[in-house]
XYZ file of C-alpha atoms in Angstrom:
273
model
C 0.000 0.000 0.000
C 1.127 3.589 -0.164
C 0.739 7.256 -0.962
C 2.715 8.876 -3.750
C 4.562 11.808 -2.131
C 5.079 13.026 1.419
C 3.683 16.472 0.587
C 0.461 15.023 -0.863
C -1.062 14.004 2.466
C -1.457 15.021 6.096
C 0.454 13.484 9.016
C -2.801 11.805 10.025
C -3.030 10.082 6.631
C 0.558 8.849 6.858
C 0.039 7.507 10.374
C -3.131 5.777 9.183
C -1.030 4.094 6.475
C 1.323 2.910 9.202
C -1.556 1.396 11.182
C -2.980 -0.427 8.157
C 0.428 -1.686 7.026
C 1.253 -3.089 10.449
C -2.205 -4.555 11.057
C -2.245 -6.445 7.764
C 1.524 -6.991 7.565
C 1.781 -5.535 4.066
C 4.620 -3.550 2.549
C 4.663 0.176 1.925
C 5.649 2.120 -1.198
C 5.959 5.822 -1.920
C 7.838 8.238 -4.151
C 10.416 10.092 -2.083
C 13.070 12.760 -2.636
C 12.256 12.746 -6.348
C 12.835 16.464 -6.902
C 14.079 19.505 -5.052
C 10.449 20.629 -4.837
C 9.625 17.331 -3.123
C 12.197 18.005 -0.399
C 11.449 21.725 -0.032
C 7.678 21.240 0.156
C 8.038 18.448 2.716
C 10.277 20.682 4.823
C 7.694 23.472 4.574
C 4.737 21.264 5.473
C 6.265 18.885 8.001
C 9.459 20.589 9.194
C 11.511 17.536 8.195
C 13.094 16.039 5.108
C 11.043 13.255 3.441
C 12.826 10.214 4.881
C 12.933 11.813 8.331
C 9.174 12.353 8.057
C 8.612 8.750 6.960
C 10.500 7.621 10.048
C 8.620 10.036 12.309
C 5.230 8.825 11.047
C 6.215 5.171 11.474
C 6.199 4.154 7.808
C 9.691 2.672 7.984
C 8.315 0.120 10.476
C 6.334 -1.572 7.679
C 7.307 -5.193 6.894
C 8.772 -4.032 3.569
C 9.486 -0.488 2.417
C 10.243 0.516 -1.167
C 10.926 4.122 -2.095
C 10.946 5.281 -5.696
C 13.622 7.744 -6.863
C 15.706 8.956 -3.899
C 17.315 11.577 -6.153
C 17.784 14.192 -3.430
C 18.631 11.967 -0.476
C 21.230 13.432 1.864
C 23.729 11.369 3.850
C 21.517 11.289 6.948
C 18.560 9.952 4.963
C 20.728 7.346 3.247
C 21.877 6.207 6.684
C 18.295 5.953 7.939
C 17.208 3.860 4.955
C 20.223 1.575 5.302
C 19.610 1.004 9.010
C 15.901 0.361 8.494
C 16.406 -2.032 5.578
C 14.363 -0.014 3.091
C 14.807 -0.554 -0.648
C 14.980 2.034 -3.416
C 13.765 1.845 -7.023
C 16.038 3.893 -9.282
C 14.207 5.405 -12.291
C 16.898 7.093 -14.408
C 14.895 7.696 -17.602
C 12.089 9.399 -15.688
C 14.555 11.405 -13.603
C 16.216 12.678 -16.777
C 12.966 13.412 -18.633
C 11.595 15.417 -15.700
C 15.007 17.020 -15.013
C 14.740 15.763 -11.435
C 18.469 15.097 -11.076
C 20.789 12.120 -10.766
C 20.203 9.793 -7.820
C 23.245 8.969 -5.640
C 23.041 5.300 -6.598
C 26.581 4.303 -5.718
C 26.399 6.046 -2.331
C 23.181 4.183 -1.584
C 24.652 0.851 -2.657
C 27.834 1.489 -0.669
C 25.662 2.080 2.411
C 24.060 -1.333 1.928
C 20.719 -0.218 0.504
C 19.148 -2.608 -1.997
C 18.709 -0.510 -5.140
C 16.666 -1.937 -7.992
C 15.610 -0.493 -11.328
C 12.194 0.889 -12.209
C 10.525 2.697 -15.081
C 8.224 5.057 -13.138
C 5.062 5.742 -15.173
C 4.278 5.863 -18.861
C 3.952 9.672 -18.858
C 7.385 10.100 -17.294
C 9.086 7.397 -19.351
C 7.012 6.498 -22.411
C 8.337 3.106 -23.539
C 9.032 1.346 -20.206
C 11.917 -0.661 -21.713
C 13.986 -2.148 -18.888
C 17.016 -2.549 -21.128
C 16.902 1.171 -21.867
C 16.640 1.728 -18.124
C 19.760 -0.380 -17.557
C 21.830 1.533 -20.093
C 20.584 4.907 -18.885
C 21.364 4.026 -15.263
C 24.955 3.236 -16.163
C 25.451 6.301 -18.359
C 23.798 8.718 -15.931
C 26.000 7.498 -13.082
C 29.103 8.024 -15.198
C 28.029 11.482 -16.364
C 26.936 12.752 -12.960
C 30.177 11.655 -11.273
C 32.513 12.278 -14.241
C 33.785 8.748 -13.618
C 33.682 6.304 -16.535
C 33.987 3.375 -14.121
C 30.865 4.313 -12.143
C 28.034 1.760 -12.028
C 29.647 -0.906 -14.193
C 27.667 -3.381 -16.287
C 27.728 -6.186 -13.693
C 26.354 -3.815 -11.044
C 23.543 -2.746 -13.357
C 22.696 -6.388 -14.127
C 22.426 -7.023 -10.386
C 20.164 -3.996 -9.971
C 17.884 -5.349 -12.703
C 17.696 -8.800 -11.089
C 18.649 -9.871 -7.573
C 19.010 -6.380 -6.091
C 15.573 -5.467 -7.404
C 14.212 -8.595 -5.750
C 15.977 -7.633 -2.507
C 14.475 -4.142 -2.673
C 11.026 -5.754 -2.892
C 11.774 -8.305 -0.182
C 11.355 -11.135 -2.707
C 14.943 -12.330 -3.055
C 14.162 -15.706 -1.433
C 11.685 -16.418 -4.220
C 13.030 -14.727 -7.346
C 15.774 -12.500 -8.756
C 18.300 -15.212 -9.620
C 18.389 -18.622 -11.307
C 18.679 -20.992 -8.352
C 17.115 -24.312 -7.443
C 13.953 -23.748 -5.446
C 13.315 -20.239 -6.722
C 10.443 -19.220 -8.960
C 11.144 -19.527 -12.700
C 10.895 -15.840 -13.635
C 13.243 -15.401 -16.571
C 13.805 -14.111 -20.071
C 15.821 -15.433 -23.014
C 17.549 -12.861 -25.222
C 18.433 -13.539 -28.834
C 22.175 -13.739 -29.432
C 22.063 -13.730 -33.251
C 21.399 -10.010 -33.673
C 23.802 -7.210 -34.642
C 23.340 -5.713 -31.169
C 24.722 -8.874 -29.550
C 27.655 -9.066 -31.957
C 30.429 -9.758 -31.128
C 29.639 -12.065 -28.236
C 32.556 -13.355 -26.198
C 32.123 -16.022 -23.530
C 34.048 -16.767 -20.391
C 34.877 -14.729 -17.321
C 36.418 -11.946 -19.421
C 33.618 -11.953 -22.009
C 31.317 -9.113 -22.966
C 27.853 -10.610 -22.418
C 27.052 -8.281 -19.515
C 28.235 -5.245 -21.487
C 26.030 -6.212 -24.425
C 23.013 -6.724 -22.156
C 23.409 -3.309 -20.560
C 24.638 -1.170 -23.438
C 23.303 -2.775 -26.631
C 20.222 -4.973 -26.145
C 16.694 -3.606 -26.551
C 13.380 -4.965 -25.336
C 12.564 -6.277 -28.796
C 15.514 -8.665 -28.544
C 13.729 -10.709 -25.867
C 12.702 -14.010 -27.445
C 11.082 -15.725 -24.455
C 9.561 -14.593 -21.171
C 8.614 -16.978 -18.390
C 6.624 -15.990 -15.284
C 6.487 -18.539 -12.469
C 7.368 -21.236 -14.977
C 4.635 -20.225 -17.437
C 5.752 -19.055 -20.880
C 3.996 -15.763 -21.698
C 6.194 -14.617 -24.604
C 7.632 -17.004 -27.180
C 9.454 -16.092 -30.370
C 9.092 -12.473 -29.307
C 5.286 -12.732 -29.464
C 2.810 -12.341 -26.599
C 0.981 -15.655 -26.308
C -2.238 -14.293 -24.817
C -3.216 -12.837 -28.199
C -4.662 -9.776 -26.476
C -2.139 -7.196 -27.711
C -4.165 -5.951 -30.705
C -7.273 -5.580 -28.543
C -5.293 -3.662 -25.932
C -3.869 -1.270 -28.535
C -7.336 -0.563 -29.929
C -8.768 0.018 -26.445
C -5.999 2.460 -25.552
C -6.382 4.434 -28.781
C -10.119 4.728 -28.150
C -9.701 5.846 -24.533
C -6.853 8.328 -24.871
C -8.608 11.301 -26.591
C -11.115 11.615 -23.744
C -8.380 11.234 -21.117
C -6.255 13.959 -22.694
C -9.242 16.284 -22.991
C -10.129 15.780 -19.314
C -6.473 16.298 -18.338
C -6.326 19.575 -20.292
C -9.459 20.862 -18.548
C -8.106 19.861 -15.135
C -4.767 21.569 -15.747
C -6.537 24.781 -16.697
C -7.988 24.785 -13.187
C -4.636 23.813 -11.578
C -1.991 25.763 -13.551
C 0.908 25.172 -11.137
C 0.678 21.379 -11.071
C 2.008 20.554 -14.537
C 5.248 22.396 -13.824
C 6.108 19.583 -11.408
C 5.678 16.872 -14.047
C 6.482 18.710 -17.281
């Protein structure tokens, strides 16, 4: 369960979330420290930075805590999250599109925080391609630190798999190919120009190709809990064409309603431009 941003709700609402989470033993998710506005508005409303407020209102006591973004975390907040075992979902494409900033991913990982990869929403990302997210995470870390060795390909592969599972509290069940774990996996074609050349062995380039060259369309097979849902690059449910038609029919009305709403709330779109 969760609320999207600390500044969206009252302290009473956040404490109510804490009560529900603890009563039903469910995890908690929110977007935190996404932008400077996020931090400044939380300070204005609550007199604390976002993670400090989450701790004050008891949300970090939830069985599992996952924060999206963490772009403007300071050292104190990173320490709090590390001590409380909270996970973070890094969304580099969204953070770049919205000019939110570059999250301190390596500082978080060095502190012991489980940092996975996310795509945020379709409006803030558009294509939701996890391979694009992997490449962007690596490049943004290098650019923001002026260090070409920052967030290497192996680290990004971990973020996209086992570290993401750890951030969700699911690493006992998924996130790696091990006996006894759920069969959640993909198979990527190796006969494409993007995977060429492909060198095996400990000094090979498979991980570099996966992070810096592969695209979502290169996925040949997807398996969820042992059930094949994509084969030969095609969705087996056969519902894709129907979904595309439904979206195209629904979108004009949604955009018209959004335009009317923004006319009545002119300051809101500046936060998500």
